[in-house]
PDB file of C-alpha atoms in Angstrom:
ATOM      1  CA  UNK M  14     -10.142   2.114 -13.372  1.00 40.00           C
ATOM      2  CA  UNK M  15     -12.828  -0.137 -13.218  1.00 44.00           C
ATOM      3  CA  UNK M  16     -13.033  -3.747 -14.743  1.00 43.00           C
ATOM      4  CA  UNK M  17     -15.350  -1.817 -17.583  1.00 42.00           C
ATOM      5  CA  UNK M  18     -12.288   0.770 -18.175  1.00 52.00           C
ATOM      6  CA  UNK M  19     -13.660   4.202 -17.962  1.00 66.00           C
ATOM      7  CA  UNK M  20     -10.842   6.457 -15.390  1.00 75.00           C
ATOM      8  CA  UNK M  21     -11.346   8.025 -12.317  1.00 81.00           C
ATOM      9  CA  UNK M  22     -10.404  10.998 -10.032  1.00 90.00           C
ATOM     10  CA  UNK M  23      -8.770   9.286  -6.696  1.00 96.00           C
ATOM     11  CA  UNK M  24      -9.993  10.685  -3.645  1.00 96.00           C
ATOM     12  CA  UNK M  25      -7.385   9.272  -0.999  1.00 98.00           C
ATOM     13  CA  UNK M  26      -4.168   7.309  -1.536  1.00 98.00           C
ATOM     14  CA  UNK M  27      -2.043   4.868   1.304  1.00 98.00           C
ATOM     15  CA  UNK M  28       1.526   4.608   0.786  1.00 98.00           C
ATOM     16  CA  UNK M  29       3.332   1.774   2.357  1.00 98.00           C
ATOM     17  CA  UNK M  30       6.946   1.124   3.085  1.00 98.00           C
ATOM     18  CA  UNK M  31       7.778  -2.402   4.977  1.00 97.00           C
ATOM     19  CA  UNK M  32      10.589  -1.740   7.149  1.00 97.00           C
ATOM     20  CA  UNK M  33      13.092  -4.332   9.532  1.00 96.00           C
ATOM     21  CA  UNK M  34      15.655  -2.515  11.289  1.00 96.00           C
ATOM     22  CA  UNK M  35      15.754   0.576   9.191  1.00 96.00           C
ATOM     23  CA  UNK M  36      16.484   3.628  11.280  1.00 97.00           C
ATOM     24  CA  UNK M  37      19.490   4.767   9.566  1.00 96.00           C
ATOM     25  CA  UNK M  38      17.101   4.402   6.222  1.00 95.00           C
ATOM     26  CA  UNK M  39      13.935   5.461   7.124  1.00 98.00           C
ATOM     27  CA  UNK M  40      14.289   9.442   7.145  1.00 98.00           C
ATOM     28  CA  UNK M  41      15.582   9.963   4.049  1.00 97.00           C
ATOM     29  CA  UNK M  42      12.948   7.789   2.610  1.00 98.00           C
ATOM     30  CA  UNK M  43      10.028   9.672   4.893  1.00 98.00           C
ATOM     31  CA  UNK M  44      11.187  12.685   3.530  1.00 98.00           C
ATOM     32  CA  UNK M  45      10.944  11.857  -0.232  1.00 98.00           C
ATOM     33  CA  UNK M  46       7.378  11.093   0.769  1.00 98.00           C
ATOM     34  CA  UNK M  47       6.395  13.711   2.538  1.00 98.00           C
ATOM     35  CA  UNK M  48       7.438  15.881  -0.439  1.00 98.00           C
ATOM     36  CA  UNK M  49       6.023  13.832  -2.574  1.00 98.00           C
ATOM     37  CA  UNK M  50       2.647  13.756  -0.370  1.00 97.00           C
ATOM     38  CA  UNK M  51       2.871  17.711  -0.509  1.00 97.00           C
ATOM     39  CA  UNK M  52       1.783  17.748  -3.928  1.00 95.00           C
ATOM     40  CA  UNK M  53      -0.944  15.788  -3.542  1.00 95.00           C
ATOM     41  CA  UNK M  54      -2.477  17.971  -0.595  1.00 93.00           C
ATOM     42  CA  UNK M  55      -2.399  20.975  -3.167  1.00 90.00           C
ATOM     43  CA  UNK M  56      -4.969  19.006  -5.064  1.00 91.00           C
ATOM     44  CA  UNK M  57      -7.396  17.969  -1.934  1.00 92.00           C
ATOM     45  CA  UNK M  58      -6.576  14.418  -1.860  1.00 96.00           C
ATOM     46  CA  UNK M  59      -5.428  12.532   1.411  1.00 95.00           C
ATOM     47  CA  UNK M  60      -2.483  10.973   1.585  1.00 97.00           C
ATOM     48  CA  UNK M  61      -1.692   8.091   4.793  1.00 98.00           C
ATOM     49  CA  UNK M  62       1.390   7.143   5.022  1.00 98.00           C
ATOM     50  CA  UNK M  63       2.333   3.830   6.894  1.00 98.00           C
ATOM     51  CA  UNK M  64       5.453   2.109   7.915  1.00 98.00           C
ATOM     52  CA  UNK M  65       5.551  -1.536   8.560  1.00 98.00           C
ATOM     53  CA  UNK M  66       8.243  -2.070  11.257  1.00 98.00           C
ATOM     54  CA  UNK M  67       8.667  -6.285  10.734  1.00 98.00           C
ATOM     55  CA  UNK M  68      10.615  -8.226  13.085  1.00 97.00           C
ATOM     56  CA  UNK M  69      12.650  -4.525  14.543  1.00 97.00           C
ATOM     57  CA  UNK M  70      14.918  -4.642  16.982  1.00 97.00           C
ATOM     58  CA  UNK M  71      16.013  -0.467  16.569  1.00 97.00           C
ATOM     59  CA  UNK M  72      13.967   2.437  16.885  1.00 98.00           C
ATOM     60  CA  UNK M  73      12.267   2.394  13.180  1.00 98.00           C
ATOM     61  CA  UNK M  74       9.040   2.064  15.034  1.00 98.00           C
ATOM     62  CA  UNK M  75       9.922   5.313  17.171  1.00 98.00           C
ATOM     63  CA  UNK M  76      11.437   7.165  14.318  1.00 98.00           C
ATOM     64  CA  UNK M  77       8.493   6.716  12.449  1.00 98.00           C
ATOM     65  CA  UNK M  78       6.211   8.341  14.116  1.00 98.00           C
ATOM     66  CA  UNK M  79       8.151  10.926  15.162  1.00 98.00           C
ATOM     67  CA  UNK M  80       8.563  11.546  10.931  1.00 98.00           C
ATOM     68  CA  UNK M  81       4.705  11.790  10.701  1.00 97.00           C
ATOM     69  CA  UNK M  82       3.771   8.176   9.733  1.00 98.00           C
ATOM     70  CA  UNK M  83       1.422   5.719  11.058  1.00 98.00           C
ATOM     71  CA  UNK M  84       3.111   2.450  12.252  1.00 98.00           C
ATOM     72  CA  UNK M  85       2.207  -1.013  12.162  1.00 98.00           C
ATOM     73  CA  UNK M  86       4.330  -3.570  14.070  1.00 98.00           C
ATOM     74  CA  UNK M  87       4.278  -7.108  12.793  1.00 97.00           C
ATOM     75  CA  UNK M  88       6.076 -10.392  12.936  1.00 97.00           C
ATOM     76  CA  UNK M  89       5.749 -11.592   9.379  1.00 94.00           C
ATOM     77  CA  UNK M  90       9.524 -12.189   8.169  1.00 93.00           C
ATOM     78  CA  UNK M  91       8.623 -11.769   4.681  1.00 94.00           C
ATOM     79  CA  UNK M  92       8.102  -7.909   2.475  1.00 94.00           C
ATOM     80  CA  UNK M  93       4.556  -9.419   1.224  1.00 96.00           C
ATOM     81  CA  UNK M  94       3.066 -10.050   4.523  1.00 97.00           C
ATOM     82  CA  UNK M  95       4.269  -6.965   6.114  1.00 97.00           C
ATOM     83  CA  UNK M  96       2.924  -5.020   2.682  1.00 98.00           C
ATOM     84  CA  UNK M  97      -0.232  -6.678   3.129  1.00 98.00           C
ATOM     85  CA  UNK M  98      -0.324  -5.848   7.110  1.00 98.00           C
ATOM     86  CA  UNK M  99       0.200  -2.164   6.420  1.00 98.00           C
ATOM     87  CA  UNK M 100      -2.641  -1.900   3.455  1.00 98.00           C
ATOM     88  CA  UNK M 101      -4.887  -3.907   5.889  1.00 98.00           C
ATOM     89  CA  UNK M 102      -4.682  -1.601   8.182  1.00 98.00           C
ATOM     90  CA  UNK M 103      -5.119   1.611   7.084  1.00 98.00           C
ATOM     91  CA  UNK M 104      -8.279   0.193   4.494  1.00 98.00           C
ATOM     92  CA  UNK M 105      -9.320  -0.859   7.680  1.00 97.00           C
ATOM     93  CA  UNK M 106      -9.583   2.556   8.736  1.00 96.00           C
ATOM     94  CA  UNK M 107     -10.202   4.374   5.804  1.00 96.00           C
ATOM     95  CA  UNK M 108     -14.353   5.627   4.988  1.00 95.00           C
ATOM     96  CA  UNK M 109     -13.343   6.130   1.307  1.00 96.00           C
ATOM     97  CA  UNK M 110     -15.055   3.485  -1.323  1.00 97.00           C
ATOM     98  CA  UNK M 111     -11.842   1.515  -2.718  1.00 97.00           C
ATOM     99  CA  UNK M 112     -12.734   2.714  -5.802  1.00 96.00           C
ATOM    100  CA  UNK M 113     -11.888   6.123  -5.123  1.00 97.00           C
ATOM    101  CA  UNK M 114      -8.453   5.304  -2.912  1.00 98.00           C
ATOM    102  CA  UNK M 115      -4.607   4.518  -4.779  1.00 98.00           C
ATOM    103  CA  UNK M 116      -2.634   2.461  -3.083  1.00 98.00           C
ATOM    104  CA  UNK M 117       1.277   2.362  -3.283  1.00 98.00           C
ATOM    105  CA  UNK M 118       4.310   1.123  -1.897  1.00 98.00           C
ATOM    106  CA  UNK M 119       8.334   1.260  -1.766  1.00 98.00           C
ATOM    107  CA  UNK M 120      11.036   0.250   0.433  1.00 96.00           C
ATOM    108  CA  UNK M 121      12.839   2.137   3.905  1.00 96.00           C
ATOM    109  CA  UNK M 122      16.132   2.381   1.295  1.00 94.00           C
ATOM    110  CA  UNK M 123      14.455   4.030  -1.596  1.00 96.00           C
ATOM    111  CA  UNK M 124      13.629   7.466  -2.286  1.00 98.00           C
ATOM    112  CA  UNK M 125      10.603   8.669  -4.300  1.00 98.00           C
ATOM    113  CA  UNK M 126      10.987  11.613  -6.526  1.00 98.00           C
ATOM    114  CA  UNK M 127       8.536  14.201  -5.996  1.00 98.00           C
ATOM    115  CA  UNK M 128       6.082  13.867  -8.530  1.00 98.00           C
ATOM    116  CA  UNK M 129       5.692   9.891  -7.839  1.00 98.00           C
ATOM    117  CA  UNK M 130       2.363   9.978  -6.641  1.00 98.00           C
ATOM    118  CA  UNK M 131       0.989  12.926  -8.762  1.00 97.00           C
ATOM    119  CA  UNK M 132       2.274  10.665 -12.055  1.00 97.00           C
ATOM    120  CA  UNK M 133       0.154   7.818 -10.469  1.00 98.00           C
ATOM    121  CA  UNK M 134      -2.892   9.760 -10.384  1.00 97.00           C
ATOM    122  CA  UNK M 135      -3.069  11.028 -13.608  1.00 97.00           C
ATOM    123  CA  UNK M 136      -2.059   7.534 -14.424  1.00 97.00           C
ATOM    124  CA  UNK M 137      -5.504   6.486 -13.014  1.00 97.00           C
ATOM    125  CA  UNK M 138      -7.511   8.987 -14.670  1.00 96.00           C
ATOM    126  CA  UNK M 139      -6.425   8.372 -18.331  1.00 96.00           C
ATOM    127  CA  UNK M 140      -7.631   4.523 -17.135  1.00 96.00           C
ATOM    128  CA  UNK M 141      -4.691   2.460 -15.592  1.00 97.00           C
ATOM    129  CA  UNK M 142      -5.395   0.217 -12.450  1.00 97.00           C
ATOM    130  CA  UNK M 143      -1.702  -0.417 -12.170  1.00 98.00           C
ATOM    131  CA  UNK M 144       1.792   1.378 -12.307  1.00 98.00           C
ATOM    132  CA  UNK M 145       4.861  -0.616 -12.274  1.00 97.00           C
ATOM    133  CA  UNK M 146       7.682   1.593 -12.281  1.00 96.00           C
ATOM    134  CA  UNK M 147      11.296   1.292 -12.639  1.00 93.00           C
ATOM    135  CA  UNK M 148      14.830   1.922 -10.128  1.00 93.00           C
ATOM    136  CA  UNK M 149      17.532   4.139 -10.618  1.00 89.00           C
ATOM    137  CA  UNK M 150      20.464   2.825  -7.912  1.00 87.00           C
ATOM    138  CA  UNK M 151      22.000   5.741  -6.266  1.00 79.00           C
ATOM    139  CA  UNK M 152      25.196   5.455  -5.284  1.00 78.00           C
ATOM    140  CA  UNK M 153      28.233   2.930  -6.672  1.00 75.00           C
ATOM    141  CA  UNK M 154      30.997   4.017  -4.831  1.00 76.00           C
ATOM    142  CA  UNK M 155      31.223   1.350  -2.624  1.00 71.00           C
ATOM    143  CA  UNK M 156      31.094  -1.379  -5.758  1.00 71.00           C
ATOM    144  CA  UNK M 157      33.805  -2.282  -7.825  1.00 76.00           C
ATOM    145  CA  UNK M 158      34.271  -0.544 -11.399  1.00 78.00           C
ATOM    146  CA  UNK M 159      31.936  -2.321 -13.733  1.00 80.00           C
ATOM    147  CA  UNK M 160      29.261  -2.559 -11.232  1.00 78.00           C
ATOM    148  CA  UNK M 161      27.246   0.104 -12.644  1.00 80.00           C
ATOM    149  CA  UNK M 162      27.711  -0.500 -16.642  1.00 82.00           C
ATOM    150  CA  UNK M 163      27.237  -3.908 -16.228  1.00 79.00           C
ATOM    151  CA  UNK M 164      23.749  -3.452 -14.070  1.00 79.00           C
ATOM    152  CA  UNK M 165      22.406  -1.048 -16.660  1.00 77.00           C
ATOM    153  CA  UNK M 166      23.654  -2.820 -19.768  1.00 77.00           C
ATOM    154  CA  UNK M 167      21.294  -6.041 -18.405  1.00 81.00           C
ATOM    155  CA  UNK M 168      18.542  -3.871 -16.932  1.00 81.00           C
ATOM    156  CA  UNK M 169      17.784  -1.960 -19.832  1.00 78.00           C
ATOM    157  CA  UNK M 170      18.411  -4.783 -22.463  1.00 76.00           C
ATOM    158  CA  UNK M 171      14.925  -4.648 -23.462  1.00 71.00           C
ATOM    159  CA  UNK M 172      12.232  -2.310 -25.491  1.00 67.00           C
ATOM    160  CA  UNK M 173       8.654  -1.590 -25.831  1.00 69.00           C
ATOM    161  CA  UNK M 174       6.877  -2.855 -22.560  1.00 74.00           C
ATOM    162  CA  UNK M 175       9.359  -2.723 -19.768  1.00 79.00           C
ATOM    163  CA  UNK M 176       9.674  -6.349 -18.109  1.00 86.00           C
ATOM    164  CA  UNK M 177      10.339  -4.679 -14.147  1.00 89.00           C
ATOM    165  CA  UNK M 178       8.070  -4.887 -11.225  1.00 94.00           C
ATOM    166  CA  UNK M 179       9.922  -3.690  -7.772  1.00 94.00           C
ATOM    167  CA  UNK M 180       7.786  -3.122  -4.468  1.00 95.00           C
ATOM    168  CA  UNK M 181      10.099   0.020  -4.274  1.00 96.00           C
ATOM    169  CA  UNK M 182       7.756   1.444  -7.183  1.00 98.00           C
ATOM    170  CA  UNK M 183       4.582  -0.069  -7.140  1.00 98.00           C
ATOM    171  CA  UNK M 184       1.370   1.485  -7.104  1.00 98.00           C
ATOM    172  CA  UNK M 185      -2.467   0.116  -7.884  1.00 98.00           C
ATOM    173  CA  UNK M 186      -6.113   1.050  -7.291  1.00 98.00           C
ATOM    174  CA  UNK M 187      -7.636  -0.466  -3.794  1.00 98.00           C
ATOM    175  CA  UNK M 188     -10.657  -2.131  -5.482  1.00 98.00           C
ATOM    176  CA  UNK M 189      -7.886  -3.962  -8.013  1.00 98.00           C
ATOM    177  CA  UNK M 190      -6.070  -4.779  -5.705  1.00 98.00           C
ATOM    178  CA  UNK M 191      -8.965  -5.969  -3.055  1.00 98.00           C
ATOM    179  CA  UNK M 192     -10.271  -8.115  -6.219  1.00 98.00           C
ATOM    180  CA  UNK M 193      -7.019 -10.535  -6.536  1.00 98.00           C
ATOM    181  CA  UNK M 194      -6.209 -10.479  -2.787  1.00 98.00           C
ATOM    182  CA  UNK M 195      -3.127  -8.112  -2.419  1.00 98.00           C
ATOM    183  CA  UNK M 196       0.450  -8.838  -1.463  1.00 98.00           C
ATOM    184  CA  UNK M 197       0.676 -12.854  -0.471  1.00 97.00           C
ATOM    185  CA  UNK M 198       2.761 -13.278   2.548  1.00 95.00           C
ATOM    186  CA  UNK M 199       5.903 -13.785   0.472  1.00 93.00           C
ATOM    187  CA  UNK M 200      10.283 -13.565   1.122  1.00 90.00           C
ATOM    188  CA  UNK M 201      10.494 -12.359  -2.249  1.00 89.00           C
ATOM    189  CA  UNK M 202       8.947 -12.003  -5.101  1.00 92.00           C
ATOM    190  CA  UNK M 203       5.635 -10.690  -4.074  1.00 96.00           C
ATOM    191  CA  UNK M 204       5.374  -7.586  -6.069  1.00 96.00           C
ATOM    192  CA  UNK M 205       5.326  -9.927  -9.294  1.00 95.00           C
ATOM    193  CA  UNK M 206       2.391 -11.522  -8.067  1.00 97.00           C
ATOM    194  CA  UNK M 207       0.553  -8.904  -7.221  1.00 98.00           C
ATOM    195  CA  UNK M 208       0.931  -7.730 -10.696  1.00 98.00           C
ATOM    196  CA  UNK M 209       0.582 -11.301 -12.119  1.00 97.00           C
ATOM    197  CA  UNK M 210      -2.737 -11.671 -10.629  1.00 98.00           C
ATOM    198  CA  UNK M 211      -3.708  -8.257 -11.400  1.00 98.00           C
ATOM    199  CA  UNK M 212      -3.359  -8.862 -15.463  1.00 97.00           C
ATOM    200  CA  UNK M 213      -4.377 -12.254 -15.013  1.00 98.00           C
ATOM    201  CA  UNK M 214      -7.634 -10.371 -13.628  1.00 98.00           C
ATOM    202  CA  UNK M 215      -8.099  -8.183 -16.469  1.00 98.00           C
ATOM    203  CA  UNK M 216      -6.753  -5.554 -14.499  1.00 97.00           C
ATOM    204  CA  UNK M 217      -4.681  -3.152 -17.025  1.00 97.00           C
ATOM    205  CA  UNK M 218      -1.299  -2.360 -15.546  1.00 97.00           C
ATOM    206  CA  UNK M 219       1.266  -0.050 -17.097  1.00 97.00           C
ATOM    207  CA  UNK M 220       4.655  -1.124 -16.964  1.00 95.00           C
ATOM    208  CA  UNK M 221       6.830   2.128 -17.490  1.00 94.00           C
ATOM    209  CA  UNK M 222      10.534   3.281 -17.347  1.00 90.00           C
ATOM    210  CA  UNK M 223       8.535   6.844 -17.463  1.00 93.00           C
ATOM    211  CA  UNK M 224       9.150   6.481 -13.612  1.00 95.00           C
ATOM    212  CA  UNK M 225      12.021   6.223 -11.466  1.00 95.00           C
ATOM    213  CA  UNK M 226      12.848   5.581  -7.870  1.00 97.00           C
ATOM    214  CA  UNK M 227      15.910   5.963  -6.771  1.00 95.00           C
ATOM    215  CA  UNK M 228      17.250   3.231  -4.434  1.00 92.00           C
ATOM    216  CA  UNK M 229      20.197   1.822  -2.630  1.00 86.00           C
ATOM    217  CA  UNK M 230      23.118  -0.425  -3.998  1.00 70.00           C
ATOM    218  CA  UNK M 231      23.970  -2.209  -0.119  1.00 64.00           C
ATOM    219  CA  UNK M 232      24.599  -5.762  -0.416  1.00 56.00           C
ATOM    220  CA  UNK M 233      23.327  -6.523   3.008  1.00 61.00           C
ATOM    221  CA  UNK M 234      20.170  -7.589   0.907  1.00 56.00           C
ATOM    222  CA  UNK M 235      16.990  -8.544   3.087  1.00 62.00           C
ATOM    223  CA  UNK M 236      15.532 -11.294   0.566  1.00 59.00           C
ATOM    224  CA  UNK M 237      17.200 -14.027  -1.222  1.00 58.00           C
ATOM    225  CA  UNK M 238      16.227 -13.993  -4.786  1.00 56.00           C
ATOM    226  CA  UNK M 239      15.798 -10.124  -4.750  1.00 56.00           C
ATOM    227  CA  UNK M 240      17.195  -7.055  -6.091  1.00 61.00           C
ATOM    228  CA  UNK M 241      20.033  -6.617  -3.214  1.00 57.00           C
ATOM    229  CA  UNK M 242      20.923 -10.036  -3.637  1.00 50.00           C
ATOM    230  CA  UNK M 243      21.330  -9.627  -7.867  1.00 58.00           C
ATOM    231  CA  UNK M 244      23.512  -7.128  -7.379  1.00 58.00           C
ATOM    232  CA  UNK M 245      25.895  -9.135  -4.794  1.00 53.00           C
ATOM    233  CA  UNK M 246      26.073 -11.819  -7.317  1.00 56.00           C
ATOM    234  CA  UNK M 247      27.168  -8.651  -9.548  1.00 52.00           C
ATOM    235  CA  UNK M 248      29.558  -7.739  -7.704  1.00 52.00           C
ATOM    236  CA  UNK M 249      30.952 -11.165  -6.835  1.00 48.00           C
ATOM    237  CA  UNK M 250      31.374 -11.682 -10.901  1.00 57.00           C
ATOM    238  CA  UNK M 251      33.282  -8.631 -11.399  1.00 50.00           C
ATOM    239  CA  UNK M 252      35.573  -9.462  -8.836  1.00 50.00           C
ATOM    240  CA  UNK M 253      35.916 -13.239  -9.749  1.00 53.00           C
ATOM    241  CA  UNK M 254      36.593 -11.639 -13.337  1.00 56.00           C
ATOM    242  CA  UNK M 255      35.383 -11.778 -16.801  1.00 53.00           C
ATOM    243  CA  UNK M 256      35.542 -15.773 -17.288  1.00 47.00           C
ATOM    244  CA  UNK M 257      32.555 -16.121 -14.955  1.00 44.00           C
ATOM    245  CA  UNK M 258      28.876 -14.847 -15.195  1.00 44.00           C
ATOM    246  CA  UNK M 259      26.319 -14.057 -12.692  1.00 40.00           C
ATOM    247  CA  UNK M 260      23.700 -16.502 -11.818  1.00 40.00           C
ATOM    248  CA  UNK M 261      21.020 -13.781 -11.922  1.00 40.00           C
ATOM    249  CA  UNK M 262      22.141  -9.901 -13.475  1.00 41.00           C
ATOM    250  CA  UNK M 263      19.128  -7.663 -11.797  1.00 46.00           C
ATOM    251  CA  UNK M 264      16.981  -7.853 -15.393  1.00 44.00           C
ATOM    252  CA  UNK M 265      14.018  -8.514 -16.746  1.00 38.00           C
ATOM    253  CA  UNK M 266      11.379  -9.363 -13.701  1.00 44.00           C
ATOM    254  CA  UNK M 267      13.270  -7.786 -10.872  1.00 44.00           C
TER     255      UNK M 267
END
């Protein structure tokens, strides 16, 4: 919505997924989107989709495009920049008002479920210039028992307005977004700002457990400070055993 708060019917919408050295996680994720895009194109509106291959030494560039999405090669280091790059680029290119285009994002190890974007939309029309969704982690064979009632006994310790923002399920209106300056060039960290600066704005954002992207549990995290790196202190805790206590349980603000 605009700043005045009346909703609006989005004519276009850019998904963008920052990506280092994800071949092996790309596909699956490409193909959540694509399914997810498919519902959109029943409806008329456009949907770009755009990977951000940072700092890759494999073939996520290649595989990328041969999946049907734009690239953008960067050297940024950090998710924000290489968000920002890939929302740079294809506003760059776009001819629609940024009033009239949605702009999302997740990550090369998440997968969308297929009525993500259509959610968004009507999420827009009833007046929201911000979704912030929630995760679901897929798979926690590989973690030691525990691992998965202890992650959801601290994630959903909360009620009423849910405290998560993840830039694996994160979605806002270009003009909002344009307004506060988008992603900063952050490690970690800069999906909270996005949405900090958004509300400090005026900008209303819904924070919602309504939606749910499913992502992975590796421990090979990319960003200090982040979710994959909450969950190895997880998993270091549960082995240590039950005298010691993570530093940081992936809760409230991850």
């Amino acid at each position: 919505m605009s700043a005045g708060g009346t909703g609006r019917r989005m004519r276009g919408v850019i998904v963008v997924v920052p990506a280092r050295d994800e071949e092996g996680e790309l596909p699956g994720c490409l193909a959540a989107l694509h399914a997810a895009r498919s519902r959109l194109a029943m409806r008329g509106v456009a949907t770009n989709i755009v990977v951000t291959a940072d700092r890759c030494l494999d073939r996520t560039a290649a595989i990328a495009r041969t999946l049907g999405a734009d690239v953008v090669e960067c050297d940024a280091g950090a998710a924000g920049a290489a968000r920002a790059a890939g929302f740079a680029e294809a506003l760059g290119r776009s001819r629609l008002d940024p009033a009239d285009v949605w702009l999302v994002t997740t990550d090369a190890d998440s997968r969308v479920p297929t009525n993500w974007l259509t959610r968004q939309l009507s999420w827009a029309a009833r007046g929201w210039d911000a979704v912030a969704g929630t995760v679901r982690v897929a798979d926690w064979s590989a973690h030691p028992p525990g691992s998965a009632a202890a992650f959801t006994a601290r994630y959903d310790s909360w009620a009423g307005r849910s405290p998560h923002v993840h830039g694996a399920n994160l979605g806002c209106s270009a003009d909002a977004y344009l307004e506060v300056g988008g992603f900063p060039p952050l490690v970690v960290g800069e999906d909270r700002a996005l949405v900090d600066a958004l509300e400090a704005a005026g900008r209303r954002v819904l924070r919602t457990s309504a939606l749910r992207v499913l992502t992975s549990a590796r421990l090979d995290c990319r960003a200090p400070g982040g979710f994959g790196h909450d969950l190895r202190e997880q998993v270091l805790t549960l082995e240590a055993g039950p005298a010691t206590r993570p530093r940081s349980l992936p809760g409230p603000g991850r």
